[in-house]
Amino acid sequence: MNYFDLHCDTIYECLKTNQQLDHNDLSIDLYRGQSCSNWVQTFAFWISDDLRGEAAYQDFLRQYDFFQSQLEQNTQLRLYDGKAFSNYCNAILSVEGGAVLAGKIERIQELSKRGIRMLTLCWNGENEIAGGALSQGRFTKFGKQVVKELEQQGIIVDVSHLNEPSFWELCDFAEKPFIATHSNAKAICNHPRNLTDDQIIEIRNRKGLIGLNFYLDFLAERTPVIMQNLFQHIDYFLNLGCQDVLAIGSDFDGATVPEWLCGIETVANLYENMVEYYGRDIANKIYFENAQNFFSH
């Protein structure tokens, strides 16, 4: 089984709990990830809404340095270069929270030099760039400059966490495809972090990606959350023509997930159920091929 995940918060949680990436009690570790044949994992460096200015950038460096130490210590961990090698965790690096820039456009080049491939523009609040899902903020002049520079540096814009007004402002000036790394369908679960039909269609038309989020609160408005709740989101995306756009954005170690989907070792069972329900072609697109095609071009 090939597996491509657009988002997890494992690095932050490793630091928080004083654990290593190879063996831990979190949702993702390198040992249990060996259940995947070809595994591409995006590791997001999360910037809390409580951090602004230089403190935000220093917290990014703290997480980045930890990842580099893990890269040096673990031979089965490598940076993804557009091709997934078997028996490795092929890592993509991202930052979740544009506050990392501390209002300085030149920081984008610094992120690029460190191999950052994606930037989630906001977390839930408002920052120097735009407004998050739980705020009323809008795009700033600086924010528009940020998007232009990100595109020039080849860093992908991630719209997960943007509020809807900021999303549509972005559409007025973004020139390259953007992605929602970990967001579901609002029509199925009415949460501010999920995507409306129009947003889904816009990302589809721009040939972006949408990563299915395993967070309980984004899957269903009532508990218990069962596998069929996740399939309802997939059905909805597929009915909107997203068979070449849909991917996985687990949000492992950044959210509370269902017990039946509580770690990297459980994704194989979900894949087999997805094959039975949708057929192998669609399952392979969602689990690996759509994201692989996007990042290899």
PDB file of C-alpha atoms in Angstrom:
ATOM      1  CA  MET A   1       0.000   0.000   0.000  1.00  0.00           C
ATOM      2  CA  ASN A   2       1.350   3.405  -1.054  1.00  0.00           C
ATOM      3  CA  TYR A   3       0.488   6.307   1.253  1.00  0.00           C
ATOM      4  CA  PHE A   4       0.878  10.068   0.777  1.00  0.00           C
ATOM      5  CA  ASP A   5      -0.181  12.298   3.689  1.00  0.00           C
ATOM      6  CA  LEU A   6      -0.364  16.074   3.261  1.00  0.00           C
ATOM      7  CA  HIS A   7      -0.380  17.011   6.961  1.00  0.00           C
ATOM      8  CA  CYS A   8       0.624  15.920  10.436  1.00  0.00           C
ATOM      9  CA  ASP A   9       1.821  17.732  13.573  1.00  0.00           C
ATOM     10  CA  THR A  10       4.106  14.985  14.834  1.00  0.00           C
ATOM     11  CA  ILE A  11       7.274  17.081  15.079  1.00  0.00           C
ATOM     12  CA  TYR A  12       5.638  19.562  17.441  1.00  0.00           C
ATOM     13  CA  GLU A  13       4.212  16.737  19.550  1.00  0.00           C
ATOM     14  CA  CYS A  14       7.551  14.915  19.698  1.00  0.00           C
ATOM     15  CA  LEU A  15       9.116  18.047  21.171  1.00  0.00           C
ATOM     16  CA  LYS A  16       6.182  18.624  23.512  1.00  0.00           C
ATOM     17  CA  THR A  17       6.316  15.087  24.891  1.00  0.00           C
ATOM     18  CA  ASN A  18      10.103  14.641  24.675  1.00  0.00           C
ATOM     19  CA  GLN A  19       9.928  11.710  22.257  1.00  0.00           C
ATOM     20  CA  GLN A  20      11.788  10.691  19.117  1.00  0.00           C
ATOM     21  CA  LEU A  21      10.421  10.174  15.629  1.00  0.00           C
ATOM     22  CA  ASP A  22      11.500   6.554  15.260  1.00  0.00           C
ATOM     23  CA  HIS A  23       9.612   5.139  18.284  1.00  0.00           C
ATOM     24  CA  ASN A  24       6.923   6.983  20.239  1.00  0.00           C
ATOM     25  CA  ASP A  25       3.343   6.686  21.491  1.00  0.00           C
ATOM     26  CA  LEU A  26       2.007   9.251  18.996  1.00  0.00           C
ATOM     27  CA  SER A  27       0.013   8.570  15.838  1.00  0.00           C
ATOM     28  CA  ILE A  28       3.089   8.543  13.604  1.00  0.00           C
ATOM     29  CA  ASP A  29       6.491   7.018  14.093  1.00  0.00           C
ATOM     30  CA  LEU A  30       9.004   5.656  11.613  1.00  0.00           C
ATOM     31  CA  TYR A  31       8.850   2.094  12.918  1.00  0.00           C
ATOM     32  CA  ARG A  32       5.080   1.669  12.580  1.00  0.00           C
ATOM     33  CA  GLY A  33       5.148   3.532   9.263  1.00  0.00           C
ATOM     34  CA  GLN A  34       7.024   0.597   7.749  1.00  0.00           C
ATOM     35  CA  SER A  35       3.588  -0.919   7.101  1.00  0.00           C
ATOM     36  CA  CYS A  36       3.427   1.406   4.070  1.00  0.00           C
ATOM     37  CA  SER A  37       5.243   0.376   0.877  1.00  0.00           C
ATOM     38  CA  ASN A  38       5.954   3.864  -0.435  1.00  0.00           C
ATOM     39  CA  TRP A  39       5.291   6.482   2.219  1.00  0.00           C
ATOM     40  CA  VAL A  40       5.391  10.240   1.730  1.00  0.00           C
ATOM     41  CA  GLN A  41       4.697  12.184   4.917  1.00  0.00           C
ATOM     42  CA  THR A  42       4.336  15.940   5.199  1.00  0.00           C
ATOM     43  CA  PHE A  43       5.633  17.152   8.549  1.00  0.00           C
ATOM     44  CA  ALA A  44       4.144  20.530   9.438  1.00  0.00           C
ATOM     45  CA  PHE A  45       5.942  22.860  11.819  1.00  0.00           C
ATOM     46  CA  TRP A  46       3.017  24.374  13.731  1.00  0.00           C
ATOM     47  CA  ILE A  47       3.131  28.014  14.814  1.00  0.00           C
ATOM     48  CA  SER A  48       0.684  28.755  17.631  1.00  0.00           C
ATOM     49  CA  ASP A  49      -1.578  31.806  17.354  1.00  0.00           C
ATOM     50  CA  ASP A  50      -0.024  32.912  20.647  1.00  0.00           C
ATOM     51  CA  LEU A  51       3.303  33.535  18.900  1.00  0.00           C
ATOM     52  CA  ARG A  52       4.080  36.596  16.818  1.00  0.00           C
ATOM     53  CA  GLY A  53       7.188  38.342  15.577  1.00  0.00           C
ATOM     54  CA  GLU A  54      10.605  36.860  16.278  1.00  0.00           C
ATOM     55  CA  ALA A  55       9.133  34.372  18.785  1.00  0.00           C
ATOM     56  CA  ALA A  56       7.175  32.724  15.962  1.00  0.00           C
ATOM     57  CA  TYR A  57      10.254  32.383  13.780  1.00  0.00           C
ATOM     58  CA  GLN A  58      12.349  31.021  16.647  1.00  0.00           C
ATOM     59  CA  ASP A  59       9.737  28.359  17.351  1.00  0.00           C
ATOM     60  CA  PHE A  60       9.929  27.311  13.712  1.00  0.00           C
ATOM     61  CA  LEU A  61      13.726  27.021  14.023  1.00  0.00           C
ATOM     62  CA  ARG A  62      13.319  24.921  17.165  1.00  0.00           C
ATOM     63  CA  GLN A  63      11.111  22.436  15.309  1.00  0.00           C
ATOM     64  CA  TYR A  64      13.229  22.529  12.159  1.00  0.00           C
ATOM     65  CA  ASP A  65      16.421  21.780  14.101  1.00  0.00           C
ATOM     66  CA  PHE A  66      14.705  18.852  15.804  1.00  0.00           C
ATOM     67  CA  PHE A  67      13.650  17.434  12.432  1.00  0.00           C
ATOM     68  CA  GLN A  68      17.221  17.790  11.155  1.00  0.00           C
ATOM     69  CA  SER A  69      18.471  15.833  14.155  1.00  0.00           C
ATOM     70  CA  GLN A  70      15.963  13.076  13.370  1.00  0.00           C
ATOM     71  CA  LEU A  71      17.074  13.079   9.733  1.00  0.00           C
ATOM     72  CA  GLU A  72      20.675  12.551  10.816  1.00  0.00           C
ATOM     73  CA  GLN A  73      19.821   9.801  13.296  1.00  0.00           C
ATOM     74  CA  ASN A  74      17.415   7.710  11.195  1.00  0.00           C
ATOM     75  CA  THR A  75      18.550   6.106   7.964  1.00  0.00           C
ATOM     76  CA  GLN A  76      14.953   5.281   7.004  1.00  0.00           C
ATOM     77  CA  LEU A  77      14.039   9.006   6.933  1.00  0.00           C
ATOM     78  CA  ARG A  78      14.824  11.062   3.830  1.00  0.00           C
ATOM     79  CA  LEU A  79      13.623  14.242   2.178  1.00  0.00           C
ATOM     80  CA  TYR A  80      11.137  13.687  -0.633  1.00  0.00           C
ATOM     81  CA  ASP A  81      12.464  14.834  -4.008  1.00  0.00           C
ATOM     82  CA  GLY A  82       9.465  14.065  -6.187  1.00  0.00           C
ATOM     83  CA  LYS A  83       9.913  10.313  -6.089  1.00  0.00           C
ATOM     84  CA  ALA A  84       8.869   8.054  -3.236  1.00  0.00           C
ATOM     85  CA  PHE A  85      11.407   5.363  -2.346  1.00  0.00           C
ATOM     86  CA  SER A  86      10.211   2.192  -0.643  1.00  0.00           C
ATOM     87  CA  ASN A  87      11.356   1.371   2.903  1.00  0.00           C
ATOM     88  CA  TYR A  88      11.741   5.080   3.639  1.00  0.00           C
ATOM     89  CA  CYS A  89       9.661   7.801   5.182  1.00  0.00           C
ATOM     90  CA  ASN A  90       9.908  10.321   2.352  1.00  0.00           C
ATOM     91  CA  ALA A  91       9.432  13.652   4.136  1.00  0.00           C
ATOM     92  CA  ILE A  92       7.949  16.913   2.888  1.00  0.00           C
ATOM     93  CA  LEU A  93       8.380  19.942   5.143  1.00  0.00           C
ATOM     94  CA  SER A  94       5.710  22.581   5.652  1.00  0.00           C
ATOM     95  CA  VAL A  95       4.909  25.382   8.075  1.00  0.00           C
ATOM     96  CA  GLU A  96       1.425  25.748   9.529  1.00  0.00           C
ATOM     97  CA  GLY A  97       1.023  29.446  10.261  1.00  0.00           C
ATOM     98  CA  GLY A  98       2.223  32.459   8.274  1.00  0.00           C
ATOM     99  CA  ALA A  99       3.190  34.200  11.508  1.00  0.00           C
ATOM    100  CA  VAL A 100       6.505  32.387  10.986  1.00  0.00           C
ATOM    101  CA  LEU A 101       7.485  35.225   8.649  1.00  0.00           C
ATOM    102  CA  ALA A 102       7.244  37.769  11.467  1.00  0.00           C
ATOM    103  CA  GLY A 103       6.045  40.288   8.893  1.00  0.00           C
ATOM    104  CA  LYS A 104       9.294  40.006   6.890  1.00  0.00           C
ATOM    105  CA  ILE A 105       9.043  39.082   3.222  1.00  0.00           C
ATOM    106  CA  GLU A 106      12.711  38.014   3.147  1.00  0.00           C
ATOM    107  CA  ARG A 107      11.901  35.161   5.519  1.00  0.00           C
ATOM    108  CA  ILE A 108      10.275  33.328   2.594  1.00  0.00           C
ATOM    109  CA  GLN A 109      13.681  32.861   1.001  1.00  0.00           C
ATOM    110  CA  GLU A 110      14.990  31.518   4.287  1.00  0.00           C
ATOM    111  CA  LEU A 111      12.150  28.980   4.391  1.00  0.00           C
ATOM    112  CA  SER A 112      12.896  27.975   0.821  1.00  0.00           C
ATOM    113  CA  LYS A 113      16.602  27.428   1.588  1.00  0.00           C
ATOM    114  CA  ARG A 114      15.580  25.125   4.429  1.00  0.00           C
ATOM    115  CA  GLY A 115      13.482  22.995   2.100  1.00  0.00           C
ATOM    116  CA  ILE A 116      10.008  24.178   3.107  1.00  0.00           C
ATOM    117  CA  ARG A 117       7.587  23.113   0.372  1.00  0.00           C
ATOM    118  CA  MET A 118       4.272  24.484   1.699  1.00  0.00           C
ATOM    119  CA  LEU A 119       3.021  27.313   3.898  1.00  0.00           C
ATOM    120  CA  THR A 120      -0.386  27.283   5.573  1.00  0.00           C
ATOM    121  CA  LEU A 121      -1.098  31.023   5.463  1.00  0.00           C
ATOM    122  CA  CYS A 122      -2.934  31.211   8.805  1.00  0.00           C
ATOM    123  CA  TRP A 123      -3.893  29.127  11.723  1.00  0.00           C
ATOM    124  CA  ASN A 124      -7.331  29.819  13.241  1.00  0.00           C
ATOM    125  CA  GLY A 125      -6.711  33.466  14.124  1.00  0.00           C
ATOM    126  CA  GLU A 126      -5.723  36.542  12.180  1.00  0.00           C
ATOM    127  CA  ASN A 127      -2.075  37.222  11.395  1.00  0.00           C
ATOM    128  CA  GLU A 128       0.019  39.602   9.268  1.00  0.00           C
ATOM    129  CA  ILE A 129      -1.116  37.826   6.078  1.00  0.00           C
ATOM    130  CA  ALA A 130      -4.853  37.157   6.280  1.00  0.00           C
ATOM    131  CA  GLY A 131      -7.690  35.827   8.434  1.00  0.00           C
ATOM    132  CA  GLY A 132      -7.986  32.321   9.831  1.00  0.00           C
ATOM    133  CA  ALA A 133     -11.176  30.289  10.022  1.00  0.00           C
ATOM    134  CA  LEU A 134     -12.167  31.566  13.459  1.00  0.00           C
ATOM    135  CA  SER A 135     -11.438  35.238  12.736  1.00  0.00           C
ATOM    136  CA  GLN A 136     -12.880  38.062  10.659  1.00  0.00           C
ATOM    137  CA  GLY A 137      -9.506  39.092   9.209  1.00  0.00           C
ATOM    138  CA  ARG A 138      -8.899  39.735   5.527  1.00  0.00           C
ATOM    139  CA  PHE A 139      -5.865  39.733   3.263  1.00  0.00           C
ATOM    140  CA  THR A 140      -3.408  42.524   3.981  1.00  0.00           C
ATOM    141  CA  LYS A 141      -1.155  44.293   1.504  1.00  0.00           C
ATOM    142  CA  PHE A 142       1.726  42.338   3.003  1.00  0.00           C
ATOM    143  CA  GLY A 143      -0.262  39.117   2.610  1.00  0.00           C
ATOM    144  CA  LYS A 144      -0.661  39.672  -1.127  1.00  0.00           C
ATOM    145  CA  GLN A 145       3.079  40.245  -1.410  1.00  0.00           C
ATOM    146  CA  VAL A 146       3.646  37.020   0.519  1.00  0.00           C
ATOM    147  CA  VAL A 147       1.587  34.948  -1.928  1.00  0.00           C
ATOM    148  CA  LYS A 148       3.462  36.409  -4.903  1.00  0.00           C
ATOM    149  CA  GLU A 149       6.825  35.662  -3.290  1.00  0.00           C
ATOM    150  CA  LEU A 150       5.769  32.146  -2.260  1.00  0.00           C
ATOM    151  CA  GLU A 151       4.831  31.410  -5.847  1.00  0.00           C
ATOM    152  CA  GLN A 152       8.149  32.782  -7.106  1.00  0.00           C
ATOM    153  CA  GLN A 153      10.066  30.678  -4.584  1.00  0.00           C
ATOM    154  CA  GLY A 154       8.115  27.526  -5.465  1.00  0.00           C
ATOM    155  CA  ILE A 155       6.481  27.211  -2.033  1.00  0.00           C
ATOM    156  CA  ILE A 156       2.907  25.967  -2.331  1.00  0.00           C
ATOM    157  CA  VAL A 157       0.134  28.030  -0.756  1.00  0.00           C
ATOM    158  CA  ASP A 158      -2.017  26.032   1.660  1.00  0.00           C
ATOM    159  CA  VAL A 159      -5.520  27.464   2.212  1.00  0.00           C
ATOM    160  CA  SER A 160      -6.542  25.161   5.061  1.00  0.00           C
ATOM    161  CA  HIS A 161      -7.418  27.451   8.008  1.00  0.00           C
ATOM    162  CA  LEU A 162      -8.181  30.491   5.806  1.00  0.00           C
ATOM    163  CA  ASN A 163     -11.620  31.998   6.405  1.00  0.00           C
ATOM    164  CA  GLU A 164     -13.906  32.143   3.401  1.00  0.00           C
ATOM    165  CA  PRO A 165     -13.522  35.890   2.614  1.00  0.00           C
ATOM    166  CA  SER A 166      -9.737  35.516   2.613  1.00  0.00           C
ATOM    167  CA  PHE A 167     -10.037  32.437   0.396  1.00  0.00           C
ATOM    168  CA  TRP A 168     -11.928  34.359  -2.261  1.00  0.00           C
ATOM    169  CA  GLU A 169      -9.571  37.307  -2.022  1.00  0.00           C
ATOM    170  CA  LEU A 170      -6.718  34.883  -2.690  1.00  0.00           C
ATOM    171  CA  CYS A 171      -8.475  33.690  -5.827  1.00  0.00           C
ATOM    172  CA  ASP A 172      -8.297  37.225  -7.238  1.00  0.00           C
ATOM    173  CA  PHE A 173      -4.506  37.299  -7.370  1.00  0.00           C
ATOM    174  CA  ALA A 174      -3.072  33.770  -6.961  1.00  0.00           C
ATOM    175  CA  GLU A 175      -1.501  32.591 -10.200  1.00  0.00           C
ATOM    176  CA  LYS A 176      -0.505  29.029  -9.315  1.00  0.00           C
ATOM    177  CA  PRO A 177      -2.559  26.101  -8.003  1.00  0.00           C
ATOM    178  CA  PHE A 178      -3.059  26.080  -4.247  1.00  0.00           C
ATOM    179  CA  ILE A 179      -4.108  23.289  -1.934  1.00  0.00           C
ATOM    180  CA  ALA A 180      -6.150  22.628   1.198  1.00  0.00           C
ATOM    181  CA  THR A 181      -3.945  20.131   2.981  1.00  0.00           C
ATOM    182  CA  HIS A 182      -6.400  19.075   5.693  1.00  0.00           C
ATOM    183  CA  SER A 183     -10.031  20.144   5.164  1.00  0.00           C
ATOM    184  CA  ASN A 184     -13.290  18.289   4.559  1.00  0.00           C
ATOM    185  CA  ALA A 185     -16.663  19.081   2.965  1.00  0.00           C
ATOM    186  CA  LYS A 186     -18.784  21.650   4.785  1.00  0.00           C
ATOM    187  CA  ALA A 187     -21.998  20.256   3.294  1.00  0.00           C
ATOM    188  CA  ILE A 188     -21.367  17.009   5.178  1.00  0.00           C
ATOM    189  CA  CYS A 189     -20.045  18.537   8.409  1.00  0.00           C
ATOM    190  CA  ASN A 190     -20.804  22.209   8.969  1.00  0.00           C
ATOM    191  CA  HIS A 191     -17.574  23.411  10.560  1.00  0.00           C
ATOM    192  CA  PRO A 192     -15.778  26.709   9.728  1.00  0.00           C
ATOM    193  CA  ARG A 193     -12.651  24.756   8.822  1.00  0.00           C
ATOM    194  CA  ASN A 194     -14.382  22.728   6.136  1.00  0.00           C
ATOM    195  CA  LEU A 195     -14.816  23.754   2.496  1.00  0.00           C
ATOM    196  CA  THR A 196     -17.960  24.978   0.762  1.00  0.00           C
ATOM    197  CA  ASP A 197     -19.007  23.547  -2.598  1.00  0.00           C
ATOM    198  CA  ASP A 198     -17.750  26.660  -4.390  1.00  0.00           C
ATOM    199  CA  GLN A 199     -14.360  26.438  -2.680  1.00  0.00           C
ATOM    200  CA  ILE A 200     -14.051  22.761  -3.573  1.00  0.00           C
ATOM    201  CA  ILE A 201     -14.882  23.476  -7.210  1.00  0.00           C
ATOM    202  CA  GLU A 202     -12.413  26.378  -7.292  1.00  0.00           C
ATOM    203  CA  ILE A 203      -9.569  24.179  -6.036  1.00  0.00           C
ATOM    204  CA  ARG A 204     -10.595  21.469  -8.487  1.00  0.00           C
ATOM    205  CA  ASN A 205     -10.625  23.905 -11.408  1.00  0.00           C
ATOM    206  CA  ARG A 206      -7.189  25.221 -10.436  1.00  0.00           C
ATOM    207  CA  LYS A 207      -5.864  21.629 -10.360  1.00  0.00           C
ATOM    208  CA  GLY A 208      -4.946  21.814  -6.688  1.00  0.00           C
ATOM    209  CA  LEU A 209      -5.342  19.218  -3.949  1.00  0.00           C
ATOM    210  CA  ILE A 210      -7.706  18.640  -1.034  1.00  0.00           C
ATOM    211  CA  GLY A 211      -6.526  16.423   1.827  1.00  0.00           C
ATOM    212  CA  LEU A 212      -9.143  14.504   3.801  1.00  0.00           C
ATOM    213  CA  ASN A 213      -8.853  15.370   7.500  1.00  0.00           C
ATOM    214  CA  PHE A 214      -9.396  12.612  10.098  1.00  0.00           C
ATOM    215  CA  TYR A 215     -10.331  15.028  12.918  1.00  0.00           C
ATOM    216  CA  LEU A 216     -13.566  13.932  14.605  1.00  0.00           C
ATOM    217  CA  ASP A 217     -15.071  17.435  14.594  1.00  0.00           C
ATOM    218  CA  PHE A 218     -14.503  17.817  10.837  1.00  0.00           C
ATOM    219  CA  LEU A 219     -15.944  14.404   9.972  1.00  0.00           C
ATOM    220  CA  ALA A 220     -19.347  14.504  11.661  1.00  0.00           C
ATOM    221  CA  GLU A 221     -21.448  16.682  13.923  1.00  0.00           C
ATOM    222  CA  ARG A 222     -22.498  13.721  16.070  1.00  0.00           C
ATOM    223  CA  THR A 223     -20.672  10.848  17.695  1.00  0.00           C
ATOM    224  CA  PRO A 224     -19.737   8.077  17.408  1.00  0.00           C
ATOM    225  CA  VAL A 225     -17.857   8.743  14.172  1.00  0.00           C
ATOM    226  CA  ILE A 226     -17.706   5.669  11.962  1.00  0.00           C
ATOM    227  CA  MET A 227     -15.913   4.932   8.701  1.00  0.00           C
ATOM    228  CA  GLN A 228     -19.061   5.693   6.738  1.00  0.00           C
ATOM    229  CA  ASN A 229     -18.831   9.302   7.937  1.00  0.00           C
ATOM    230  CA  LEU A 230     -15.468   9.642   6.192  1.00  0.00           C
ATOM    231  CA  PHE A 231     -16.882   7.926   3.110  1.00  0.00           C
ATOM    232  CA  GLN A 232     -19.711  10.476   3.028  1.00  0.00           C
ATOM    233  CA  HIS A 233     -17.097  13.192   2.548  1.00  0.00           C
ATOM    234  CA  ILE A 234     -15.353  11.168  -0.155  1.00  0.00           C
ATOM    235  CA  ASP A 235     -18.671  10.542  -1.927  1.00  0.00           C
ATOM    236  CA  TYR A 236     -19.401  14.243  -1.852  1.00  0.00           C
ATOM    237  CA  PHE A 237     -16.009  15.239  -3.234  1.00  0.00           C
ATOM    238  CA  LEU A 238     -16.245  12.623  -5.970  1.00  0.00           C
ATOM    239  CA  ASN A 239     -19.724  13.841  -6.950  1.00  0.00           C
ATOM    240  CA  LEU A 240     -18.152  17.292  -7.410  1.00  0.00           C
ATOM    241  CA  GLY A 241     -15.635  15.848  -9.857  1.00  0.00           C
ATOM    242  CA  CYS A 242     -12.653  15.703  -7.482  1.00  0.00           C
ATOM    243  CA  GLN A 243     -11.379  12.248  -8.381  1.00  0.00           C
ATOM    244  CA  ASP A 244      -8.042  13.760  -9.478  1.00  0.00           C
ATOM    245  CA  VAL A 245      -7.880  16.295  -6.621  1.00  0.00           C
ATOM    246  CA  LEU A 246      -8.673  14.310  -3.500  1.00  0.00           C
ATOM    247  CA  ALA A 247      -5.854  13.106  -1.226  1.00  0.00           C
ATOM    248  CA  ILE A 248      -5.149  12.370   2.449  1.00  0.00           C
ATOM    249  CA  GLY A 249      -4.387  15.088   5.009  1.00  0.00           C
ATOM    250  CA  SER A 250      -4.714  13.095   8.206  1.00  0.00           C
ATOM    251  CA  ASP A 251      -3.922  15.805  10.799  1.00  0.00           C
ATOM    252  CA  PHE A 252      -2.339  13.020  12.863  1.00  0.00           C
ATOM    253  CA  ASP A 253      -0.916  14.286  16.157  1.00  0.00           C
ATOM    254  CA  GLY A 254      -2.694  17.595  15.710  1.00  0.00           C
ATOM    255  CA  ALA A 255      -6.276  16.453  16.256  1.00  0.00           C
ATOM    256  CA  THR A 256      -8.435  13.844  17.969  1.00  0.00           C
ATOM    257  CA  VAL A 257      -9.150  11.088  15.451  1.00  0.00           C
ATOM    258  CA  PRO A 258     -11.512   8.067  15.575  1.00  0.00           C
ATOM    259  CA  GLU A 259     -10.292   5.035  17.514  1.00  0.00           C
ATOM    260  CA  TRP A 260     -10.387   2.967  14.327  1.00  0.00           C
ATOM    261  CA  LEU A 261      -8.014   5.435  12.689  1.00  0.00           C
ATOM    262  CA  CYS A 262      -5.659   6.244  15.535  1.00  0.00           C
ATOM    263  CA  GLY A 263      -2.238   5.846  13.943  1.00  0.00           C
ATOM    264  CA  ILE A 264      -0.154   5.248  10.849  1.00  0.00           C
ATOM    265  CA  GLU A 265      -0.557   1.482  11.223  1.00  0.00           C
ATOM    266  CA  THR A 266      -4.356   1.797  10.843  1.00  0.00           C
ATOM    267  CA  VAL A 267      -4.351   3.420   7.404  1.00  0.00           C
ATOM    268  CA  ALA A 268      -3.868   0.040   5.707  1.00  0.00           C
ATOM    269  CA  ASN A 269      -7.258  -1.139   6.983  1.00  0.00           C
ATOM    270  CA  LEU A 270      -8.892   2.080   5.777  1.00  0.00           C
ATOM    271  CA  TYR A 271      -7.286   1.572   2.374  1.00  0.00           C
ATOM    272  CA  GLU A 272      -8.672  -1.963   2.057  1.00  0.00           C
ATOM    273  CA  ASN A 273     -12.147  -0.742   2.969  1.00  0.00           C
ATOM    274  CA  MET A 274     -11.787   2.074   0.450  1.00  0.00           C
ATOM    275  CA  VAL A 275     -10.792  -0.434  -2.251  1.00  0.00           C
ATOM    276  CA  GLU A 276     -13.875  -2.514  -1.458  1.00  0.00           C
ATOM    277  CA  TYR A 277     -16.154   0.543  -1.495  1.00  0.00           C
ATOM    278  CA  TYR A 278     -14.730   2.595  -4.396  1.00  0.00           C
ATOM    279  CA  GLY A 279     -12.496   0.217  -6.323  1.00  0.00           C
ATOM    280  CA  ARG A 280      -8.708   0.141  -6.412  1.00  0.00           C
ATOM    281  CA  ASP A 281      -8.288   2.905  -9.002  1.00  0.00           C
ATOM    282  CA  ILE A 282     -10.056   5.555  -6.907  1.00  0.00           C
ATOM    283  CA  ALA A 283      -8.468   4.323  -3.671  1.00  0.00           C
ATOM    284  CA  ASN A 284      -5.000   4.573  -5.220  1.00  0.00           C
ATOM    285  CA  LYS A 285      -5.701   8.079  -6.482  1.00  0.00           C
ATOM    286  CA  ILE A 286      -6.778   9.272  -3.033  1.00  0.00           C
ATOM    287  CA  TYR A 287      -4.090   7.432  -1.097  1.00  0.00           C
ATOM    288  CA  PHE A 288      -1.111   8.280  -3.275  1.00  0.00           C
ATOM    289  CA  GLU A 289      -1.383   9.050  -6.964  1.00  0.00           C
ATOM    290  CA  ASN A 290      -3.087  12.461  -6.923  1.00  0.00           C
ATOM    291  CA  ALA A 291      -0.601  13.926  -4.454  1.00  0.00           C
ATOM    292  CA  GLN A 292       2.348  12.228  -6.142  1.00  0.00           C
ATOM    293  CA  ASN A 293       1.318  13.676  -9.519  1.00  0.00           C
ATOM    294  CA  PHE A 294       0.932  17.163  -8.020  1.00  0.00           C
ATOM    295  CA  PHE A 295       4.320  17.213  -6.273  1.00  0.00           C
ATOM    296  CA  SER A 296       6.301  15.537  -9.031  1.00  0.00           C
ATOM    297  CA  HIS A 297       5.544  18.252 -11.593  1.00  0.00           C
TER     298      HIS A 297
END
